[in-house]
mmCIF file of C-alpha atoms in Angstrom:
data_model
loop_
_atom_site.group_PDB
_atom_site.id
_atom_site.type_symbol
_atom_site.label_atom_id
_atom_site.label_comp_id
_atom_site.label_asym_id
_atom_site.label_seq_id
_atom_site.Cartn_x
_atom_site.Cartn_y
_atom_site.Cartn_z
ATOM 1 C CA SER A 1 -13.521 -19.554 -25.161
ATOM 2 C CA LEU A 2 -14.543 -16.889 -22.669
ATOM 3 C CA GLU A 3 -18.255 -16.920 -21.964
ATOM 4 C CA ALA A 4 -18.546 -13.743 -19.882
ATOM 5 C CA ALA A 5 -16.667 -11.235 -17.761
ATOM 6 C CA ARG A 6 -17.792 -8.955 -14.956
ATOM 7 C CA LEU A 7 -16.311 -6.657 -12.329
ATOM 8 C CA GLU A 8 -16.935 -7.489 -8.688
ATOM 9 C CA ALA A 9 -16.679 -4.652 -6.145
ATOM 10 C CA LEU A 10 -17.773 -1.170 -7.226
ATOM 11 C CA PRO A 11 -19.704 0.158 -10.249
ATOM 12 C CA GLY A 12 -17.297 0.481 -13.161
ATOM 13 C CA VAL A 13 -14.188 -0.710 -11.315
ATOM 14 C CA GLY A 14 -13.316 -3.859 -9.408
ATOM 15 C CA GLU A 15 -11.794 -7.312 -9.602
ATOM 16 C CA LEU A 16 -12.294 -9.065 -12.921
ATOM 17 C CA TYR A 17 -14.318 -12.298 -12.705
ATOM 18 C CA ILE A 18 -14.539 -14.539 -15.785
ATOM 19 C CA ARG A 19 -16.444 -17.669 -16.773
ATOM 20 C CA GLY A 20 -16.168 -19.993 -19.771
ATOM 21 C CA ALA A 21 -14.573 -23.090 -21.267
ATOM 22 C CA SER A 22 -11.088 -21.559 -21.133
ATOM 23 C CA THR A 23 -10.999 -21.425 -17.331
ATOM 24 C CA PHE A 24 -9.527 -24.302 -15.352
ATOM 25 C CA GLU A 25 -11.750 -26.637 -13.323
ATOM 26 C CA GLY A 26 -9.872 -26.320 -10.067
ATOM 27 C CA TYR A 27 -6.828 -27.436 -8.088
ATOM 28 C CA HIS A 28 -6.373 -31.223 -7.999
ATOM 29 C CA GLY A 29 -6.815 -32.479 -4.457
ATOM 30 C CA LYS A 30 -6.941 -28.946 -3.042
ATOM 31 C CA GLU A 31 -10.612 -28.113 -2.746
ATOM 32 C CA HIS A 32 -9.936 -25.215 -0.368
ATOM 33 C CA LEU A 33 -7.857 -23.456 -3.037
ATOM 34 C CA THR A 34 -10.531 -24.090 -5.650
ATOM 35 C CA ALA A 35 -13.120 -22.576 -3.311
ATOM 36 C CA GLN A 36 -10.936 -19.484 -2.973
ATOM 37 C CA ALA A 37 -10.458 -19.186 -6.738
ATOM 38 C CA TYR A 38 -14.170 -19.346 -7.645
ATOM 39 C CA ASP A 39 -17.256 -17.680 -6.265
ATOM 40 C CA GLU A 40 -20.534 -19.508 -5.588
ATOM 41 C CA GLY A 41 -21.768 -18.851 -9.117
ATOM 42 C CA GLY A 42 -18.774 -20.483 -10.788
ATOM 43 C CA TRP A 43 -16.974 -17.257 -11.694
ATOM 44 C CA LEU A 44 -13.161 -17.375 -11.634
ATOM 45 C CA LYS A 45 -11.540 -14.570 -9.642
ATOM 46 C CA THR A 46 -8.623 -13.385 -11.795
ATOM 47 C CA GLY A 47 -6.984 -11.207 -9.161
ATOM 48 C CA TYR A 48 -6.830 -8.226 -11.546
ATOM 49 C CA VAL A 49 -8.522 -4.894 -10.855
ATOM 50 C CA CYS A 50 -10.036 -3.422 -14.026
ATOM 51 C CA SER A 51 -12.333 -0.659 -15.197
ATOM 52 C CA TRP A 52 -14.744 -0.265 -18.087
ATOM 53 C CA ALA A 53 -14.019 2.611 -20.470
ATOM 54 C CA PRO A 54 -16.983 4.573 -21.915
ATOM 55 C CA SER A 55 -16.180 2.929 -25.256
ATOM 56 C CA GLY A 56 -16.699 -0.515 -23.715
ATOM 57 C CA GLU A 57 -13.024 -1.437 -23.517
ATOM 58 C CA LEU A 58 -11.731 -3.213 -20.429
ATOM 59 C CA HIS A 59 -8.694 -1.546 -18.856
ATOM 60 C CA ILE A 60 -6.460 -3.600 -16.530
ATOM 61 C CA LEU A 61 -5.319 -1.386 -13.662
ATOM 62 C CA GLY A 62 -3.176 -3.881 -11.739
ATOM 63 C CA LYS A 63 -3.166 -6.776 -9.297
ATOM 64 C CA ARG A 64 -5.806 -6.783 -6.568
ATOM 65 C CA ASN A 65 -3.146 -7.172 -3.857
ATOM 66 C CA ASP A 66 -1.753 -3.778 -4.847
ATOM 67 C CA PHE A 67 -5.064 -2.003 -4.302
ATOM 68 C CA LEU A 68 -6.601 -0.624 -1.128
ATOM 69 C CA HIS A 69 -10.175 0.280 -0.246
ATOM 70 C CA PRO A 70 -9.887 3.218 2.168
ATOM 71 C CA ALA A 71 -12.713 5.323 3.541
ATOM 72 C CA GLY A 72 -14.119 7.195 0.577
ATOM 73 C CA GLY A 73 -15.753 4.427 -1.417
ATOM 74 C CA ARG A 74 -13.305 3.482 -4.195
ATOM 75 C CA LEU A 75 -10.252 1.343 -4.846
ATOM 76 C CA VAL A 76 -6.885 3.122 -4.906
ATOM 77 C CA SER A 77 -3.490 1.875 -6.100
ATOM 78 C CA ALA A 78 -1.035 1.499 -3.220
ATOM 79 C CA GLN A 79 1.955 1.387 -5.595
ATOM 80 C CA ARG A 80 0.901 4.631 -7.260
ATOM 81 C CA LEU A 81 0.563 6.430 -3.930
ATOM 82 C CA GLU A 82 3.863 5.042 -2.670
ATOM 83 C CA ALA A 83 5.631 6.261 -5.807
ATOM 84 C CA ILE A 84 4.149 9.744 -5.437
ATOM 85 C CA TYR A 85 4.993 10.094 -1.758
ATOM 86 C CA ALA A 86 8.465 8.539 -2.051
ATOM 87 C CA HIS A 87 9.550 10.744 -4.960
ATOM 88 C CA ARG A 88 8.028 14.014 -3.787
ATOM 89 C CA CYS A 89 8.414 13.943 0.007
ATOM 90 C CA PRO A 90 11.996 14.970 0.949
ATOM 91 C CA LEU A 91 12.058 13.153 4.295
ATOM 92 C CA VAL A 92 10.909 9.818 2.818
ATOM 93 C CA HIS A 93 13.415 7.176 1.777
ATOM 94 C CA GLN A 94 10.842 4.394 1.436
ATOM 95 C CA ILE A 95 7.152 4.226 2.286
ATOM 96 C CA TRP A 96 4.416 1.617 2.492
ATOM 97 C CA VAL A 97 0.755 2.660 2.614
ATOM 98 C CA THR A 98 -2.093 0.481 3.820
ATOM 99 C CA CYS A 99 -5.516 0.540 5.442
ATOM 100 C CA GLU A 100 -8.274 -1.639 6.762
ATOM 101 C CA PRO A 101 -11.238 -1.907 4.359
ATOM 102 C CA ARG A 102 -12.993 1.480 4.389
ATOM 103 C CA GLY A 103 -10.589 2.698 7.056
ATOM 104 C CA PRO A 104 -8.152 5.633 7.091
ATOM 105 C CA LEU A 105 -5.009 5.435 4.990
ATOM 106 C CA VAL A 106 -1.884 5.044 7.154
ATOM 107 C CA ALA A 107 1.781 4.529 6.337
ATOM 108 C CA VAL A 108 5.053 3.063 7.550
ATOM 109 C CA ALA A 109 8.013 5.124 6.371
ATOM 110 C CA ALA A 110 11.799 4.880 6.486
ATOM 111 C CA LEU A 111 13.461 8.290 6.591
ATOM 112 C CA ASP A 112 16.123 9.691 4.290
ATOM 113 C CA ALA A 113 19.142 10.246 6.568
ATOM 114 C CA GLU A 114 20.514 13.231 4.616
ATOM 115 C CA ALA A 115 17.117 14.911 4.505
ATOM 116 C CA VAL A 116 16.709 14.454 8.262
ATOM 117 C CA PHE A 117 20.182 15.974 8.792
ATOM 118 C CA ARG A 118 19.256 19.020 6.691
ATOM 119 C CA TRP A 119 15.921 19.361 8.481
ATOM 120 C CA LEU A 120 17.618 19.320 11.898
ATOM 121 C CA GLN A 121 20.035 21.972 10.689
ATOM 122 C CA ALA A 122 17.212 24.160 9.396
ATOM 123 C CA GLU A 123 15.364 23.825 12.697
ATOM 124 C CA GLY A 124 18.480 24.641 14.709
ATOM 125 C CA LEU A 125 18.343 21.338 16.591
ATOM 126 C CA ASP A 126 21.183 19.249 17.986
ATOM 127 C CA LEU A 127 22.393 17.029 15.153
ATOM 128 C CA ARG A 128 23.740 14.440 17.595
ATOM 129 C CA SER A 129 20.352 13.849 19.248
ATOM 130 C CA SER A 130 17.971 13.003 16.420
ATOM 131 C CA ASP A 131 16.246 10.333 18.549
ATOM 132 C CA GLU A 132 15.203 13.008 21.018
ATOM 133 C CA HIS A 133 13.535 14.911 18.209
ATOM 134 C CA ALA A 134 11.626 11.885 16.850
ATOM 135 C CA PRO A 135 8.127 13.305 17.604
ATOM 136 C CA ARG A 136 8.958 16.573 15.827
ATOM 137 C CA ILE A 137 10.463 14.713 12.861
ATOM 138 C CA THR A 138 7.353 12.520 12.582
ATOM 139 C CA ALA A 139 5.133 15.607 12.688
ATOM 140 C CA ALA A 140 7.229 17.253 9.968
ATOM 141 C CA LEU A 141 7.018 14.091 7.868
ATOM 142 C CA LEU A 142 3.236 13.962 8.173
ATOM 143 C CA GLN A 143 3.027 17.626 7.185
ATOM 144 C CA GLN A 144 5.171 16.953 4.112
ATOM 145 C CA LEU A 145 2.940 14.021 3.139
ATOM 146 C CA ARG A 146 -0.121 16.252 3.377
ATOM 147 C CA GLU A 147 1.553 18.968 1.311
ATOM 148 C CA VAL A 148 2.442 16.421 -1.369
ATOM 149 C CA ALA A 149 -1.146 15.167 -1.428
ATOM 150 C CA ALA A 150 -2.391 18.723 -1.910
ATOM 151 C CA ALA A 151 0.211 19.568 -4.569
ATOM 152 C CA CYS A 152 -0.598 16.400 -6.543
ATOM 153 C CA ARG A 153 -4.344 16.949 -6.121
ATOM 154 C CA LEU A 154 -4.859 13.552 -4.561
ATOM 155 C CA GLU A 155 -8.337 12.713 -3.375
ATOM 156 C CA PRO A 156 -9.080 12.832 0.381
ATOM 157 C CA CYS A 157 -9.110 9.027 0.559
ATOM 158 C CA GLU A 158 -5.550 9.001 -0.876
ATOM 159 C CA GLU A 159 -4.126 11.256 1.832
ATOM 160 C CA VAL A 160 -2.082 9.610 4.589
ATOM 161 C CA SER A 161 -3.793 10.269 7.918
ATOM 162 C CA ASP A 162 -0.932 9.067 10.138
ATOM 163 C CA VAL A 163 2.537 7.564 9.845
ATOM 164 C CA HIS A 164 4.792 5.191 11.786
ATOM 165 C CA VAL A 165 8.535 5.795 11.328
ATOM 166 C CA VAL A 166 11.049 2.918 11.149
ATOM 167 C CA LYS A 167 14.791 2.611 10.531
ATOM 168 C CA SER A 168 14.423 0.728 7.223
ATOM 169 C CA LEU A 169 12.047 -1.417 5.210
ATOM 170 C CA GLY A 170 14.090 -4.489 4.401
ATOM 171 C CA GLN A 171 17.187 -2.953 2.873
ATOM 172 C CA SER A 172 20.081 -3.750 5.212
ATOM 173 C CA ASP A 173 18.901 -4.509 8.727
ATOM 174 C CA ASP A 174 18.510 -8.275 9.314
ATOM 175 C CA ASP A 175 15.373 -7.656 11.392
ATOM 176 C CA TYR A 176 13.642 -6.133 8.359
ATOM 177 C CA ARG A 177 15.125 -8.129 5.473
ATOM 178 C CA GLN A 178 12.078 -10.383 5.156
ATOM 179 C CA LEU A 179 9.857 -7.343 4.595
ATOM 180 C CA ALA A 180 11.134 -6.681 1.071
ATOM 181 C CA THR A 181 12.597 -8.673 -1.809
ATOM 182 C CA PRO A 182 16.253 -8.288 -2.906
ATOM 183 C CA THR A 183 14.994 -5.832 -5.535
ATOM 184 C CA PHE A 184 13.205 -3.815 -2.827
ATOM 185 C CA VAL A 185 9.669 -4.844 -3.788
ATOM 186 C CA LEU A 186 7.659 -4.628 -0.586
ATOM 187 C CA ARG A 187 6.159 -7.837 0.785
ATOM 188 C CA ARG A 188 2.799 -6.406 1.814
ATOM 189 C CA GLY A 189 1.601 -9.437 3.755
ATOM 190 C CA HIS A 190 4.819 -9.597 5.774
ATOM 191 C CA LEU A 191 4.692 -5.862 6.428
ATOM 192 C CA ARG A 192 1.124 -6.072 7.650
ATOM 193 C CA ARG A 193 1.991 -8.837 10.104
ATOM 194 C CA ARG A 194 5.211 -7.166 11.256
ATOM 195 C CA TYR A 195 3.625 -3.796 11.996
ATOM 196 C CA ASP A 196 0.148 -4.971 12.994
ATOM 197 C CA SER A 197 0.191 -3.484 16.504
ATOM 198 C CA GLU A 198 1.729 -0.188 15.331
ATOM 199 C CA LEU A 199 -0.848 0.126 12.543
ATOM 200 C CA ARG A 200 -3.714 -0.575 14.904
ATOM 201 C CA ALA A 201 -2.461 2.183 17.162
ATOM 202 C CA LEU A 202 -2.426 4.602 14.225
ATOM 203 C CA GLU A 203 -5.885 3.590 13.001
ATOM 204 C CA ILE A 204 -7.573 4.170 16.368
ATOM 205 C CA ARG A 205 -6.020 7.571 17.092
#
């Protein structure tokens, strides 16, 4: 049976920790994994971010790995933000948002080729030289992201502060295939390692 449950992180929302007879004792012969699974008080870290409703019900919001803690003091769902930006920002084909703990929210985005073509046409730019216009395209993308954030009434901590543009995020290019699963689910750990230097450059601007 479950003896107790608590949220570890912020008041009212955080990772669910549980304790009781129904939890496992640890990983056989792998003490380091057991140490990662439990805190010093014997509470099991479930890996799920939850919130308490006023009625006392526990609401499961998602897996901890899908949440970010940007500057602003609360956990935000990366998948939710990615869905909003990807579906509402015309220039975005695919986007991944991330941040250092309590740092600014930044993104890596793959552009929609048709949308870029239409944007170049609207701006009266040479359609054969899109690489030359990369800074202007990036600036237009960032402006669109900010407009989407305003239109969707996202909180300041959910607004992308800067963006790094790439050709694709694991869809066809062999160099990027390891960054997403065959069903296009982003591998966040791989993405973080792949774009570490680019993200650091964004975060210190």
